[in-house]
C-alpha positions as CSV (number, residue, x, y, z in Angstrom):
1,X,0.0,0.0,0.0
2,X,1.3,3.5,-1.2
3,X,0.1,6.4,0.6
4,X,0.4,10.1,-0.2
5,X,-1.4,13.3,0.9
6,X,-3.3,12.2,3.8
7,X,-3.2,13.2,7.1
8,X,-1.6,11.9,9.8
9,X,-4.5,9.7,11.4
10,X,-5.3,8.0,8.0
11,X,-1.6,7.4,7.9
12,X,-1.0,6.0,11.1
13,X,-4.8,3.7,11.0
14,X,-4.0,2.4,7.3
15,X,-0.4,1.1,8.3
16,X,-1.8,-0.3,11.6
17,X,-4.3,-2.5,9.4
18,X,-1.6,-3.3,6.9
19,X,1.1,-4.2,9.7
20,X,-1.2,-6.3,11.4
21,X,-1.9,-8.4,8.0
22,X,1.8,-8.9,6.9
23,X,0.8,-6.1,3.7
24,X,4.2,-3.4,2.9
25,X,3.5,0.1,3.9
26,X,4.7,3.6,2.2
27,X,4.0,6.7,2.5
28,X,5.7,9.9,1.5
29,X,4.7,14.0,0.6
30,X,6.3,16.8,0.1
31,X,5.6,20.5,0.7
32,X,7.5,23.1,-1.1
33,X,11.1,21.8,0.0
34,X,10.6,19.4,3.0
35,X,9.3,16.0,2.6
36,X,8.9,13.1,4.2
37,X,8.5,9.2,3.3
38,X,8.0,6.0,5.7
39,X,8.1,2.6,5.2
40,X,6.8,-0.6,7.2
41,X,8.2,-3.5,5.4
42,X,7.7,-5.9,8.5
43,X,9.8,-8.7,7.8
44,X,11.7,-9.3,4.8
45,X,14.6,-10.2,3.1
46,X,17.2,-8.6,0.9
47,X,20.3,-8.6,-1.1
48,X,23.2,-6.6,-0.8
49,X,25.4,-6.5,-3.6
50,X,29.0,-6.2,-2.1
51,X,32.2,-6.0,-4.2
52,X,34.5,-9.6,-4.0
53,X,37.6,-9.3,-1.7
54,X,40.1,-11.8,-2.9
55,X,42.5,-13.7,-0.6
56,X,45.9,-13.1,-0.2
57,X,47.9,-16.1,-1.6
58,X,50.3,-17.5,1.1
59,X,53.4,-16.0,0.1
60,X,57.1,-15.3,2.2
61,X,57.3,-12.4,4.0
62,X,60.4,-11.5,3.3
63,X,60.1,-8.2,1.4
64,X,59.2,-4.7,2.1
65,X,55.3,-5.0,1.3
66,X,53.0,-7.5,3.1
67,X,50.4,-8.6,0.8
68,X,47.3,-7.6,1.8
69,X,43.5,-8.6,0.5
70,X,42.8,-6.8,-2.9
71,X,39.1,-5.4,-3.1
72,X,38.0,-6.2,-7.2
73,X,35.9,-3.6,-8.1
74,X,34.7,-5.9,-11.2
75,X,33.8,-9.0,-9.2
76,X,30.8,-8.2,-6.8
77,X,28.9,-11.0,-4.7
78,X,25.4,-11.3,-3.5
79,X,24.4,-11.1,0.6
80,X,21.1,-12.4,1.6
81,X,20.4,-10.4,4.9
């Protein structure tokens, strides 16, 4: 349920009735330059797309610079929170 221009007992009663039947609530406005938007999403689940760190491969440590995991900006992996 989307919600916009109501006031704030119609806002509040609507996401009470949808919060209590497991139903996603927005609502949002604006006025001139300020706005507002809320969301009730209850429980759910989401991905998070986070760029791939790879592993450092086991190498002697017996030169100035310690090899340290590389961040690939290319490869990116999925997280299920």
């Amino acid at each position: 349920v989307c919600l916009t221009g109501c006031s704030r007992e119609i806002l509040v009663q609507i996401d009470r009735i949808c919060h209590r039947n497991g139903v996603k609530f927005f609502a949002g406005d604006v006025f001139g330059y300020h706005g507002f938007m809320f969301a009730d999403l209850g429980e759910h689940d989401f991905v998070e797309e986070k760029p791939k760190v790879a592993k450092p491969t086991p190498a002697v440590e017996d030169g100035p610079e310690v090899k340290k995991a590389k961040v690939d900006s290319a490869e990116t992996t999925m997280v299920k929170k």
